mmCIF file of C-alpha atoms in Angstrom:
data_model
loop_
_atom_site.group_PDB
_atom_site.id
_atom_site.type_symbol
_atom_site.label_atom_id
_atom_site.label_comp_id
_atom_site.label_asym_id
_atom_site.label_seq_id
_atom_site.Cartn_x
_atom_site.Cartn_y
_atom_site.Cartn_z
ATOM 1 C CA UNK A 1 -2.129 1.069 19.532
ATOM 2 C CA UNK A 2 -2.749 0.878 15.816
ATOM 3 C CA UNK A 3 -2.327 -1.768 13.424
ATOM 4 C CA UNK A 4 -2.013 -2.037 9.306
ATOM 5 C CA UNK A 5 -2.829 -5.191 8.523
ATOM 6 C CA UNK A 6 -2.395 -6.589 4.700
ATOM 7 C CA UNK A 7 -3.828 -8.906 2.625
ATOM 8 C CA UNK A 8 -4.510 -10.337 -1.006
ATOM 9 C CA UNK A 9 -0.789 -11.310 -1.949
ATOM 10 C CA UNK A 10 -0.043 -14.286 -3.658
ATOM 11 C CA UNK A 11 1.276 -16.696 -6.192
ATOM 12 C CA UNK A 12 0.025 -15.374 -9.672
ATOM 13 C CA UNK A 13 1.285 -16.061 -13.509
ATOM 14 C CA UNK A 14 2.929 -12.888 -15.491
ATOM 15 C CA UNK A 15 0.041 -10.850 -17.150
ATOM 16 C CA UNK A 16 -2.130 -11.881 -14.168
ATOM 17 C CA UNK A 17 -4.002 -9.590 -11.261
ATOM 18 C CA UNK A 18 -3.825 -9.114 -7.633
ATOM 19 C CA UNK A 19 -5.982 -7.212 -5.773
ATOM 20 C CA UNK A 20 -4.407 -5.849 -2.438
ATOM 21 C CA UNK A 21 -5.925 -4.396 0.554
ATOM 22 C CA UNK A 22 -4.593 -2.873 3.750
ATOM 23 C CA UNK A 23 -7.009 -2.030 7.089
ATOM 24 C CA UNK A 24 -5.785 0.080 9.927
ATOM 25 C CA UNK A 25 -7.447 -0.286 13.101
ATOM 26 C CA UNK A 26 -6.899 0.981 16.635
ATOM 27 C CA UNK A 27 -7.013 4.332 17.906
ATOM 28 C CA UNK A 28 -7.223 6.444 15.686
ATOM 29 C CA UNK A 29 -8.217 10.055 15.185
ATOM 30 C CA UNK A 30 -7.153 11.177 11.843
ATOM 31 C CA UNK A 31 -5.457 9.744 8.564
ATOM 32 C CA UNK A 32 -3.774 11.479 5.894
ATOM 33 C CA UNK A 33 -1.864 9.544 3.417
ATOM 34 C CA UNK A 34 -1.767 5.481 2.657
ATOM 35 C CA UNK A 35 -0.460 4.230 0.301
ATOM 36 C CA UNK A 36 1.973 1.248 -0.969
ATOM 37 C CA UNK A 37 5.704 0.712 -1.123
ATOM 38 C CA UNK A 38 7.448 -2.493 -2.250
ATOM 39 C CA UNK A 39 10.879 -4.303 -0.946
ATOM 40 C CA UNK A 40 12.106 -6.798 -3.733
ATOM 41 C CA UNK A 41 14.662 -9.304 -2.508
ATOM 42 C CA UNK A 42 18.148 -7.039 -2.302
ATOM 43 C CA UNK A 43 17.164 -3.894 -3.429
ATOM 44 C CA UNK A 44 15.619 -0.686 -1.278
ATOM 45 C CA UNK A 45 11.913 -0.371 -0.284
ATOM 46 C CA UNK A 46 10.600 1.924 -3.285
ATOM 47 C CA UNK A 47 7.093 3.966 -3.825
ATOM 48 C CA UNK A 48 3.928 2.046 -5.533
ATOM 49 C CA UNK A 49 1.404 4.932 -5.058
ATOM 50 C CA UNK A 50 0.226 6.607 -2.240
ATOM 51 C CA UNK A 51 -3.666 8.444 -2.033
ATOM 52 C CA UNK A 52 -4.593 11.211 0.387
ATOM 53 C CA UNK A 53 -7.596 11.603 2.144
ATOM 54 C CA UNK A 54 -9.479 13.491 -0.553
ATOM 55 C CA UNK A 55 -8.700 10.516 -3.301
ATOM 56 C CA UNK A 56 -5.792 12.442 -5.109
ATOM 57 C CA UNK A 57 -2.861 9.624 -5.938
ATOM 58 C CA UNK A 58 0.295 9.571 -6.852
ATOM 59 C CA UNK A 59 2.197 6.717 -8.641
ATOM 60 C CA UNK A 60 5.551 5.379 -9.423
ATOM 61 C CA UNK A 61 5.832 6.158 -13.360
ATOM 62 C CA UNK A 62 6.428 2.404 -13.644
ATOM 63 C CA UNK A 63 3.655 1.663 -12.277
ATOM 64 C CA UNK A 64 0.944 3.868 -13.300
ATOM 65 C CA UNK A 65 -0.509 2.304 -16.038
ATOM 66 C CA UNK A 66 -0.963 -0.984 -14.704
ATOM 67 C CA UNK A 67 -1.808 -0.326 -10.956
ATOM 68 C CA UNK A 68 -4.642 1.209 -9.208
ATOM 69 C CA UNK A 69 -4.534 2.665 -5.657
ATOM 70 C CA UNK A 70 -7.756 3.619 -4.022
ATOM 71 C CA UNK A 71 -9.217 4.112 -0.479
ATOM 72 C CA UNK A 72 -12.620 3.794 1.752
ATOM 73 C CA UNK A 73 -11.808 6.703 4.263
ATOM 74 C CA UNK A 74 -15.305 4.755 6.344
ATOM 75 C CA UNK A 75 -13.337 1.697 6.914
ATOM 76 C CA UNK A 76 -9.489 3.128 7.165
ATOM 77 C CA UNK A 77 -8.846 0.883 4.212
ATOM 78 C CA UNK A 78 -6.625 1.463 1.231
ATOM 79 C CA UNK A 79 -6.579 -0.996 -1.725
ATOM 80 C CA UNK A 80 -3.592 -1.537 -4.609
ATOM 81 C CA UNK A 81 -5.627 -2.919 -7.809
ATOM 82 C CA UNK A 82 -2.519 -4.831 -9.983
ATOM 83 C CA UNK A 83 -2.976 -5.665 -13.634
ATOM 84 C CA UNK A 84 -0.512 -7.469 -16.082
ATOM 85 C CA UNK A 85 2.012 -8.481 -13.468
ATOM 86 C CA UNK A 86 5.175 -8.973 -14.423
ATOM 87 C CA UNK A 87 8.105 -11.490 -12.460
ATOM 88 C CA UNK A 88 9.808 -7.666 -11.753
ATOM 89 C CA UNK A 89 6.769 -7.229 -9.680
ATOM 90 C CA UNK A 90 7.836 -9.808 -7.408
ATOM 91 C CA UNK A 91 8.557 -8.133 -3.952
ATOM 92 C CA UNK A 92 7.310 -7.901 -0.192
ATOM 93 C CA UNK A 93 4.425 -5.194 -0.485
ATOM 94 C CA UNK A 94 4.283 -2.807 2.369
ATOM 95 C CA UNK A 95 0.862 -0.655 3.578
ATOM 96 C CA UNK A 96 1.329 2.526 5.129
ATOM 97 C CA UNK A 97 -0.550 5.188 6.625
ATOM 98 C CA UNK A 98 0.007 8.782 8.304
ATOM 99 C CA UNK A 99 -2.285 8.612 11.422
ATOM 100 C CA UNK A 100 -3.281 10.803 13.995
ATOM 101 C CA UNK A 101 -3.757 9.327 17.697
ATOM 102 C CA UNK A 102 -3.808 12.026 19.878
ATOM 103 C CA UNK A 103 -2.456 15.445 18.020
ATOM 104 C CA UNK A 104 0.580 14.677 16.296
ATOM 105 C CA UNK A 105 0.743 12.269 13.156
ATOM 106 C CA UNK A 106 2.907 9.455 12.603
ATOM 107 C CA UNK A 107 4.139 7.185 10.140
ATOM 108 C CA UNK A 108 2.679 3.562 10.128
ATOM 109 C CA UNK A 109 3.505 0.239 8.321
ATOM 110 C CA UNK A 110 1.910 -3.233 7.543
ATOM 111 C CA UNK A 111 3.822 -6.293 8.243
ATOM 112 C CA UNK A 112 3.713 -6.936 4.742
ATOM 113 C CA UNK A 113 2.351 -8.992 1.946
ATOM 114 C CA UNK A 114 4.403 -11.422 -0.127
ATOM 115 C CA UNK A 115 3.896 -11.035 -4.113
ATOM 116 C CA UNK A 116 5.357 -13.663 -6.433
ATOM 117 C CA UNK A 117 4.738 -13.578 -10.196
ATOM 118 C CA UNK A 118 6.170 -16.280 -12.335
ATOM 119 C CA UNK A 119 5.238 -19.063 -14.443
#
C-alpha cells in the first residue's frame, strides 16, 4: 500500500502565504514525478507544478511567479511554497506522485488539502 498524505492548507487573507507539503509512505521502490494539481469548486482539476526526481519543475504559467514547488527525494516529500494568494486560488489542492512498488509505476493522489483565500 502507499499513501500521499497532505498538509498545510488553510484559511489565509489575499496577498498572504501557504506553505504546502505532501509525504508518501508505504512501499515503495521508486518515484518519479510529484507534483500539485488543484480542483476549484465547479471547474476541472488543473496543473500547479510538478518536479521530477532530479529537481527540474514545471509550472502552470499562472502560477509561476508566485509559487514554488520543491522536493526532499530522502523523505518522499514534495512541498508547494504559495506567495500573494489570491481568492482565485481558492480550491481543493491535490499531491501526486508516480511510484514504483514492484516494477511498473503508477499514478498516486493525496486526499487533498482545502485552500481558502479571502478577506
Amino acid at each position: 500500500q502507499v499513501q500521499l498524505v497532505e498538509s498545510g492548507g488553510g484559511l489565509v487573507q489575499p496577498g498572504g502565504s501557504l506553505r504546502l507539503s505532501c509525504a508518501a509512505s508505504g512501499s515503495i521502490r521508486s518515484i518519479t514525478t510529484m507534483g500539485w494539481y488543484r480542483q476549484a469548486p465547479g471547474k476541472q482539476r488543473e496543473l500547479v507544478a510538478t518536479i521530477t526526481s532530479e529537481g527540474s519543475a514545471n509550472y502552470a504559467h499562472s502560477m509561476k511567479d508566485r509559487f514554488t514547488i520543491s522536493r526532499d527525494n530522502a523523505k518522499n516529500t514534495v512541498y508547494l511554497q504559495m506567495n500573494s494568494l489570491k481568492p482565485e486560488d481558492t480550491a481543493v489542492y491535490y499531491c501526486y506522485a508516480r511510484i514504483m512498488r514492484t516494477w511498473v509505476f503508477d499514478d498516486y493522489w493525496g486526499q487533498g488539502t482545502q485552500v481558502t483565500v479571502s478577506s
